[in-house]
Short mmCIF file of C-alpha atoms in Angstrom, two decimals:
data_model
loop_
_atom_site.label_atom_id
_atom_site.label_comp_id
_atom_site.label_asym_id
_atom_site.label_seq_id
_atom_site.Cartn_x
_atom_site.Cartn_y
_atom_site.Cartn_z
CA LYS A 293 84.84 71.30 72.91
CA LYS A 294 87.10 68.89 74.76
CA ALA A 295 87.77 65.56 73.15
CA ALA A 296 86.16 62.70 75.04
CA LEU A 297 88.57 60.53 76.99
CA PRO A 298 89.02 57.07 75.51
CA PRO A 299 87.20 54.39 77.51
CA VAL A 300 89.30 52.60 80.10
CA PRO A 301 89.88 49.10 78.76
CA GLU A 302 88.45 46.39 80.94
CA LYS A 303 90.95 44.03 82.48
CA PRO A 304 90.77 40.66 80.78
CA ALA A 305 89.29 38.08 83.13
CA ILE A 306 91.90 35.73 84.55
CA GLU A 307 91.28 32.22 83.34
CA LYS A 308 90.73 29.90 86.27
CA SER A 309 92.72 26.69 86.54
CA ALA A 310 90.93 23.41 85.91
CA THR A 311 92.14 22.33 89.35
CA ALA A 312 91.12 25.57 91.12
CA THR A 313 89.61 25.26 94.61
CA ARG A 314 85.85 25.83 94.40
CA LEU A 315 84.63 27.93 97.32
CA ALA A 316 80.84 27.78 97.66
CA VAL A 317 79.05 30.54 99.56
CA PHE A 318 75.75 29.36 101.05
CA GLY A 319 73.12 31.42 102.84
CA ASP A 320 70.69 34.29 102.33
CA SER A 321 71.06 37.72 100.66
CA MET A 322 74.08 38.44 102.88
CA ALA A 323 75.75 35.40 101.33
CA VAL A 324 74.98 36.75 97.84
CA ASP A 325 76.82 40.00 98.72
CA LEU A 326 79.71 38.08 100.29
CA ALA A 327 80.05 35.85 97.21
CA LYS A 328 80.35 38.96 95.01
CA ALA A 329 83.01 40.38 97.36
CA LEU A 330 84.98 37.11 97.34
CA ASP A 331 84.72 37.11 93.54
CA ARG A 332 86.33 40.57 93.53
CA LEU A 333 88.99 39.51 96.03
CA TYR A 334 90.02 36.43 94.08
CA ALA A 335 89.38 37.81 90.57
CA GLU A 336 93.08 37.57 89.67
CA ASP A 337 93.78 34.30 91.46
CA PRO A 338 93.55 31.42 88.96
CA ASN A 339 93.44 28.87 91.78
CA ILE A 340 90.17 29.93 93.50
CA VAL A 341 86.70 29.91 91.96
CA ILE A 342 83.73 31.36 93.86
CA VAL A 343 80.42 29.48 93.56
CA ASN A 344 77.49 31.64 94.66
CA GLN A 345 74.91 29.39 96.33
CA GLY A 346 73.16 32.24 98.17
CA VAL A 347 69.34 32.31 98.08
CA GLY A 348 67.68 35.62 98.95
CA SER A 349 65.03 35.48 101.73
CA SER A 350 66.17 32.00 102.78
CA GLY A 351 66.80 30.72 106.30
CA PHE A 352 66.46 27.66 108.52
CA VAL A 353 62.91 28.31 109.74
CA ARG A 354 61.08 27.73 106.45
CA PRO A 355 62.24 24.42 104.87
CA ASP A 356 59.36 24.72 102.37
CA PHE A 357 61.28 27.70 100.91
CA PHE A 358 64.86 26.63 101.62
CA ASP A 359 65.73 23.16 102.92
CA GLY A 360 69.25 23.47 104.29
CA GLU A 361 69.89 19.77 104.86
CA LYS A 362 68.57 18.85 101.40
CA THR A 363 70.62 21.64 99.78
CA ALA A 364 73.81 20.46 101.51
CA ALA A 365 73.17 16.83 100.55
CA GLU A 366 72.45 17.74 96.91
CA GLN A 367 75.54 19.92 96.52
CA VAL A 368 77.73 17.29 98.20
CA ALA A 369 76.30 14.61 95.88
CA ALA A 370 76.93 16.85 92.86
CA ASN A 371 80.48 17.52 94.15
CA SER A 372 79.96 21.18 93.22
CA PHE A 373 82.48 22.63 95.71
CA ASP A 374 85.60 21.93 97.76
CA LEU A 375 85.14 24.39 100.63
CA ALA A 376 81.95 25.96 102.01
CA VAL A 377 81.25 29.31 103.66
CA MET A 378 77.84 30.02 105.22
CA ILE A 379 76.19 33.23 106.43
CA ILE A 380 72.44 33.16 107.12
CA GLY A 381 69.84 34.12 109.70
CA ILE A 382 68.50 37.61 108.97
CA ASN A 383 65.10 36.14 107.97
CA ASP A 384 64.86 33.64 110.83
CA ARG A 385 63.14 35.66 113.57
CA GLN A 386 59.77 34.09 112.82
CA THR A 387 57.49 31.33 114.08
CA LEU A 388 58.73 27.85 113.28
CA LYS A 389 55.90 25.61 112.12
CA LEU A 390 56.40 21.85 112.46
CA SER A 391 52.81 20.88 111.58
CA GLU A 392 49.30 22.34 111.45
CA GLU A 393 48.99 21.78 115.20
CA LYS A 394 52.58 22.43 116.31
CA SER A 395 54.51 25.68 116.02
CA PHE A 396 57.08 27.47 118.15
CA LYS A 397 57.49 31.21 118.56
CA ALA A 398 60.87 32.63 117.57
CA LEU A 399 63.72 32.15 120.05
CA THR A 400 61.74 30.11 122.58
CA PRO A 401 63.66 27.09 123.97
CA GLU A 402 61.66 24.71 121.72
CA TRP A 403 62.31 26.89 118.66
CA SER A 404 66.02 27.03 119.52
CA ASP A 405 66.28 23.23 119.80
CA VAL A 406 64.75 22.67 116.34
CA TYR A 407 66.81 25.47 114.80
CA LYS A 408 70.02 24.13 116.32
CA ALA A 409 69.27 20.64 114.99
CA ARG A 410 68.72 21.99 111.46
CA VAL A 411 71.97 23.94 111.49
CA SER A 412 73.86 20.91 112.83
CA SER A 413 72.41 18.72 110.06
CA PHE A 414 73.57 21.15 107.39
CA VAL A 415 77.10 21.34 108.80
CA SER A 416 77.26 17.55 109.32
CA ALA A 417 76.24 16.84 105.72
CA ILE A 418 79.19 18.90 104.50
CA ARG A 419 81.72 17.73 107.08
CA ASN A 420 80.79 14.07 106.54
CA ALA A 421 81.84 14.53 102.92
CA ASN A 422 85.28 15.66 104.20
CA LYS A 423 84.71 19.19 102.99
CA PRO A 424 85.63 22.09 105.32
CA ILE A 425 82.95 24.61 106.26
CA ILE A 426 83.34 28.07 107.77
CA TRP A 427 80.16 29.42 109.37
CA ILE A 428 80.07 33.19 109.79
CA GLY A 429 78.10 34.75 112.63
CA LEU A 430 75.91 37.80 112.07
CA PRO A 431 77.05 41.42 112.48
CA PRO A 432 75.28 43.99 114.69
CA MET A 433 72.10 45.53 113.22
CA SER A 434 70.84 49.14 113.43
CA LYS A 435 67.56 48.41 115.27
CA SER A 436 68.42 47.25 118.78
CA ASP A 437 65.61 44.70 119.27
CA TYR A 438 66.36 43.10 115.91
CA SER A 439 70.09 43.21 116.64
CA ASN A 440 69.51 41.41 119.96
CA ALA A 441 67.46 38.74 118.20
CA MET A 442 70.16 38.26 115.56
CA GLY A 443 72.72 37.98 118.36
CA GLN A 444 70.63 35.15 119.85
CA VAL A 445 70.32 33.45 116.45
CA SER A 446 74.10 33.72 116.03
CA SER A 447 74.66 32.16 119.47
CA ILE A 448 72.44 29.20 118.60
CA GLN A 449 74.28 28.79 115.30
CA ARG A 450 77.63 28.86 117.09
CA LEU A 451 76.56 26.08 119.51
CA ALA A 452 75.18 24.02 116.63
CA VAL A 453 78.31 24.42 114.49
CA PHE A 454 80.68 23.63 117.36
CA SER A 455 78.59 20.59 118.36
CA VAL A 456 79.46 18.89 115.06
CA GLY A 457 83.06 20.12 114.83
CA GLY A 458 82.56 22.96 112.36
CA GLU A 459 84.41 26.28 112.35
CA PHE A 460 82.51 29.40 113.48
CA VAL A 461 83.81 32.91 112.82
CA ASP A 462 82.40 35.67 115.03
CA ILE A 463 82.43 38.99 113.14
CA TYR A 464 80.19 40.99 115.52
CA ASP A 465 82.90 43.16 117.13
CA ARG A 466 84.59 43.88 113.81
CA PHE A 467 81.55 45.83 112.62
CA LEU A 468 80.91 47.95 115.72
CA GLY A 469 81.66 51.67 115.84
CA GLU A 470 84.39 53.10 118.06
CA ASP A 471 81.78 53.59 120.81
CA GLY A 472 81.02 49.86 120.78
CA LYS A 473 77.61 50.40 119.16
CA TYR A 474 76.16 49.83 115.71
CA SER A 475 77.60 52.14 113.05
CA SER A 476 76.86 52.32 109.33
CA PHE A 477 80.39 53.61 108.79
CA GLY A 478 83.83 52.24 109.52
CA PRO A 479 87.35 51.92 108.15
CA ASP A 480 87.63 50.12 104.82
CA LEU A 481 90.63 47.97 103.82
CA ASN A 482 92.66 51.13 103.14
CA GLY A 483 91.73 52.71 106.48
CA ASN A 484 89.33 55.24 104.94
CA ARG A 485 86.05 55.85 106.77
CA VAL A 486 83.29 54.71 104.42
CA ARG A 487 79.76 53.34 104.54
CA MET A 488 79.97 49.69 105.62
CA ARG A 489 76.25 48.92 105.68
CA LYS A 490 73.32 49.54 103.35
CA GLU A 491 70.49 51.95 104.21
CA ASP A 492 68.39 49.12 105.70
CA GLY A 493 70.83 48.80 108.61
CA ILE A 494 71.12 45.07 107.93
CA HIS A 495 73.07 44.26 104.77
CA PHE A 496 76.70 45.05 103.99
CA SER A 497 77.63 47.68 101.44
CA ALA A 498 80.18 46.61 98.81
CA ALA A 499 82.95 48.00 101.06
CA GLY A 500 81.57 46.12 104.07
CA ALA A 501 81.33 42.87 102.12
CA ASP A 502 84.88 43.40 100.82
CA LYS A 503 86.07 43.83 104.41
CA LEU A 504 84.37 40.60 105.46
CA ALA A 505 85.81 38.74 102.44
CA PHE A 506 89.28 40.00 103.41
CA TYR A 507 88.84 38.73 107.00
CA LEU A 508 88.06 35.30 105.63
CA SER A 509 90.99 35.18 103.22
#
C-alpha cells in the first residue's frame, strides 16, 4: 500500500494594507463571478482589496428587487469603496413597469429611455463622489435571439455611461470564437483552449472570469 501524499499546505493569505485600494464589483451574478476572479488575480497584492457587491438576479428593470441609484448612493455615503466596476444586464430583457397602468415592453424606445436614465443615475452617483467607475459591456450569448437582445442592452448601457462621462469597456469581440461566432471555448491566459463559459451559454466559467479580470487589470 502506497503511503498517502502529505496535503499541500495552503498559501497563507496575504494581509492587505490598511490603505489598500478598495475595488467594488457591482452587478448581477456575472459580477459575483468577476469579483471572485479579481480576488484570485489580486490575492497576493496587499494594495488591492476586492469588495463583492454583486446581487444575483438583479438588474435595472426591477427597482423593487434591486434599486441601482439607491445602492450607489448608499455605498457612496458609506464610503465602502474607492473604485467601482459594473457588469449587469442578463436579467433585463423583461417588461419595465412604471405603475399599475404604465409598462413598456423590453427594448422598445420608451423602455430604452427609462433604462438609459437609470443607468446614467447609477454612474452619476458614483462619479459625483469623485470615484472612478468602469462599466463592462456584455459578452456574446449562445442563443442568438438572447445574444441580440443583450447586444442591444449593452448598446443602451454604453450610451448611458458615455452621456455622464463614465468609462465603458466593450468585451464582446474578446469572447467570440475564431469564426466570429459564439463559442464556449477559447484561449485562457496561458493560451490553452479551455471552456470559457458555463453550460447555460450565459455565465463565464472560472477561466473566462479570470480572463475578463486580467483584461481589466
